[in-house]
């Protein structure tokens, strides 16, 4: 079970995933509580033009960073009011930014392979330099999260109460959107958009079924990512070495995370039957963005 | 030579049909805030389409089955307290995409298929796609026409519709399945990003001009078809990806509508001040 | 110094007034009750005091400053049904939110903060529930937790939006008792309700609103059949107390 990770590139891939586990566990708790799934999905798509322009200019990292920050600001402003509802605004910003990226790459010859590497990342070719960049961003994200956590919990639980207590809700929303954007930038090159979306959404949703505490959710989320990361890398290694099946490591990690989520659904049901009183449902199945 | 033999002619016809389809259902998507669900549907039908093409059945069938599973899955997961719809939708989106990607990766011609799934290949639509889209257009138009009154009631005043005895839950399922049919029809031809863009942007723009359902729907269809044609022209003129240029034209129309709505409201605001 | 002074004030959103002609003066330790039908503008008035809804005309002073400048200094108890009962947060954490502004961004909570939280929970009679998840409590208990949160912030002016809506008799009694204790200690209180019995029992001052201010004064002066009928329009059926 350890043997694949004695190979240097596998060890680097595992290191990268473990770094991401440390930041994505806590961040996903806020994504879950603030119902930012769609925003996260949008951010992973909207960094694409930044990546493309950055790649052309030889400054891939800077390009992604600029695009992420621009989108975070735009999403905050769009959802802060106006007649276009926030989910429609998010959808349009997502498709528009992604289309700009596609227009830019469609003029290049290696069009489809560029797009593929953006979707899946290059987890198995992560360089020590990339790991260092991820580590720096991880520290920035954790500090930003630690500073804002209390205020963001208050704002999430009771927006009017937080505003009355003197917090500027728009600034707190921007703060969180920027944190999510930084996670996307840290992760997207190594693991690709598919995995980033999953890392931001699935862990906390799964952890919520095990615990009623925010800190507990963050810890469980981190453990789940670390476990799925290890298992996914191991599975893709074994599949290709022993069975000759091409199993992309990023998608096996996602599939393991989703499997954990589905396995935990019955746990949640059992726990509730024992403990909670029956309260009428809040959610309609069809008001899909909170 | 037959008019239909030209790829650009076929693309033009497809864009008109798909635009009408997207514009029709888009109004419901925007009024009911189903954008993220639409996005999830586009990704989640992916494994169905791939699986169908691997085992050699009609890919539309695969898409319909996968989309149905997702629609029911989101509904089932969100019936539980503490699992809000947004997270459940996100989970299914990730799962569908990862599953589809895994299946694609086992086949050859991997990256080519994947990028056409994302951004479509409208310039390669065949007569078969055109027929499918036309049939879907007729079916969807009939369903939306038949359900116009209850859907309108539910969209504008859900509680009121329930009180008036409209079977809200049943119409919700009808709407989700209609949306699924639209997505399954459009994605193989135009790709996921363009499908979402054509469904949401023109309807959101139309919403800025009027609050009444019929004019909104008509305007939404017109804007969607218009963005399709204009985007196709831009694409052939400057040799950029067709799907992306159509989606950018649709976005530009929304931005203009938003500005126009701002300017229209300005006199009222000044008068109030 | 008055805790709250409104002179000829209009409040509303987007330059459209919701409530006009408000003239009030509230001193430390007084209890002001806003009475009016649904949609009368009671919540809007409360939010204007908190600095969350702009004052469109007139002169408003909250704790000696403009409402925007005083933002964060007045306490606020929102309606319970605006909160997500499913949110994974304990009763103690909710009450601690009242201390967040004092704690600041960096520092962990101090013993003084923990003591204030425990005392506030003790006051509303829910000390034994501190570790429970907020959403598992009954509506009335949740309302008392939110009241404890406001108390933990030690405000000199406290605003409560419909604190008796969907609240059981035990909790209503507990809330009334706590409110009396707070005003005896010098806190100025503003609360909205459409329960005239509570208003008569609790108010020093009553402000009768519906789109505009119709009357202000002692309960005896304002809650008269004639004034209520003019504020509520013809639709009100009065039941003799």
PDB file of N, CA and C in Angstrom, chain C residues 37 196 208 210 214 222-239:
ATOM      1  N   UNK C  37     -50.161  47.085  11.908  1.00  0.00           N
ATOM      2  CA  UNK C  37     -50.444  45.832  11.185  1.00  0.00           C
ATOM      3  C   UNK C  37     -49.214  45.336  10.424  1.00  0.00           C
ATOM      4  N   UNK C 196     -51.723  43.654  21.244  1.00  0.00           N
ATOM      5  CA  UNK C 196     -52.036  44.869  22.001  1.00  0.00           C
ATOM      6  C   UNK C 196     -51.996  44.620  23.510  1.00  0.00           C
ATOM      7  N   UNK C 208     -47.753  54.257  17.294  1.00  0.00           N
ATOM      8  CA  UNK C 208     -48.717  53.588  16.435  1.00  0.00           C
ATOM      9  C   UNK C 208     -48.368  53.941  14.991  1.00  0.00           C
ATOM     10  N   UNK C 210     -48.476  52.980  10.611  1.00  0.00           N
ATOM     11  CA  UNK C 210     -48.938  52.237   9.439  1.00  0.00           C
ATOM     12  C   UNK C 210     -48.673  53.110   8.224  1.00  0.00           C
ATOM     13  N   UNK C 214     -48.974  57.439  13.386  1.00  0.00           N
ATOM     14  CA  UNK C 214     -50.330  57.927  13.637  1.00  0.00           C
ATOM     15  C   UNK C 214     -50.459  58.516  15.035  1.00  0.00           C
ATOM     16  N   UNK C 222     -52.581  56.293  23.475  1.00  0.00           N
ATOM     17  CA  UNK C 222     -52.480  55.884  22.073  1.00  0.00           C
ATOM     18  C   UNK C 222     -53.352  54.692  21.721  1.00  0.00           C
ATOM     19  N   UNK C 223     -53.489  53.722  22.642  1.00  0.00           N
ATOM     20  CA  UNK C 223     -54.208  52.502  22.280  1.00  0.00           C
ATOM     21  C   UNK C 223     -55.702  52.690  22.533  1.00  0.00           C
ATOM     22  N   UNK C 224     -56.251  53.771  21.991  1.00  0.00           N
ATOM     23  CA  UNK C 224     -57.682  54.021  22.105  1.00  0.00           C
ATOM     24  C   UNK C 224     -58.360  53.524  20.841  1.00  0.00           C
ATOM     25  N   UNK C 225     -59.634  53.201  20.950  1.00  0.00           N
ATOM     26  CA  UNK C 225     -60.380  52.663  19.805  1.00  0.00           C
ATOM     27  C   UNK C 225     -60.269  53.586  18.597  1.00  0.00           C
ATOM     28  N   UNK C 226     -60.430  54.895  18.840  1.00  0.00           N
ATOM     29  CA  UNK C 226     -60.421  55.830  17.713  1.00  0.00           C
ATOM     30  C   UNK C 226     -59.074  55.861  17.003  1.00  0.00           C
ATOM     31  N   UNK C 227     -57.987  55.942  17.778  1.00  0.00           N
ATOM     32  CA  UNK C 227     -56.664  56.044  17.153  1.00  0.00           C
ATOM     33  C   UNK C 227     -56.290  54.746  16.456  1.00  0.00           C
ATOM     34  N   UNK C 228     -56.646  53.599  17.078  1.00  0.00           N
ATOM     35  CA  UNK C 228     -56.334  52.324  16.442  1.00  0.00           C
ATOM     36  C   UNK C 228     -57.079  52.193  15.124  1.00  0.00           C
ATOM     37  N   UNK C 229     -58.355  52.629  15.120  1.00  0.00           N
ATOM     38  CA  UNK C 229     -59.136  52.494  13.900  1.00  0.00           C
ATOM     39  C   UNK C 229     -58.530  53.356  12.791  1.00  0.00           C
ATOM     40  N   UNK C 230     -58.087  54.559  13.145  1.00  0.00           N
ATOM     41  CA  UNK C 230     -57.533  55.410  12.089  1.00  0.00           C
ATOM     42  C   UNK C 230     -56.224  54.829  11.563  1.00  0.00           C
ATOM     43  N   UNK C 231     -55.412  54.203  12.454  1.00  0.00           N
ATOM     44  CA  UNK C 231     -54.143  53.647  11.990  1.00  0.00           C
ATOM     45  C   UNK C 231     -54.351  52.377  11.177  1.00  0.00           C
ATOM     46  N   UNK C 232     -55.244  51.518  11.626  1.00  0.00           N
ATOM     47  CA  UNK C 232     -55.420  50.229  10.951  1.00  0.00           C
ATOM     48  C   UNK C 232     -56.375  50.322   9.770  1.00  0.00           C
ATOM     49  N   UNK C 233     -57.059  51.450   9.586  1.00  0.00           N
ATOM     50  CA  UNK C 233     -58.100  51.523   8.562  1.00  0.00           C
ATOM     51  C   UNK C 233     -59.358  50.900   9.108  1.00  0.00           C
ATOM     52  N   UNK C 234     -60.354  50.679   8.253  1.00  0.00           N
ATOM     53  CA  UNK C 234     -61.654  50.213   8.721  1.00  0.00           C
ATOM     54  C   UNK C 234     -61.684  48.766   9.150  1.00  0.00           C
ATOM     55  N   UNK C 235     -60.640  47.987   8.786  1.00  0.00           N
ATOM     56  CA  UNK C 235     -60.718  46.534   8.920  1.00  0.00           C
ATOM     57  C   UNK C 235     -60.569  45.993  10.331  1.00  0.00           C
ATOM     58  N   UNK C 236     -60.263  46.833  11.296  1.00  0.00           N
ATOM     59  CA  UNK C 236     -59.940  46.312  12.616  1.00  0.00           C
ATOM     60  C   UNK C 236     -61.203  46.096  13.458  1.00  0.00           C
ATOM     61  N   UNK C 237     -61.317  44.923  14.037  1.00  0.00           N
ATOM     62  CA  UNK C 237     -62.403  44.653  14.978  1.00  0.00           C
ATOM     63  C   UNK C 237     -61.798  44.681  16.376  1.00  0.00           C
ATOM     64  N   UNK C 238     -62.268  45.574  17.214  1.00  0.00           N
ATOM     65  CA  UNK C 238     -61.677  45.699  18.538  1.00  0.00           C
ATOM     66  C   UNK C 238     -62.398  44.814  19.530  1.00  0.00           C
ATOM     67  N   UNK C 239     -61.615  44.094  20.324  1.00  0.00           N
ATOM     68  CA  UNK C 239     -62.191  43.281  21.384  1.00  0.00           C
ATOM     69  C   UNK C 239     -61.878  43.981  22.695  1.00  0.00           C
TER      70      UNK C 239
END
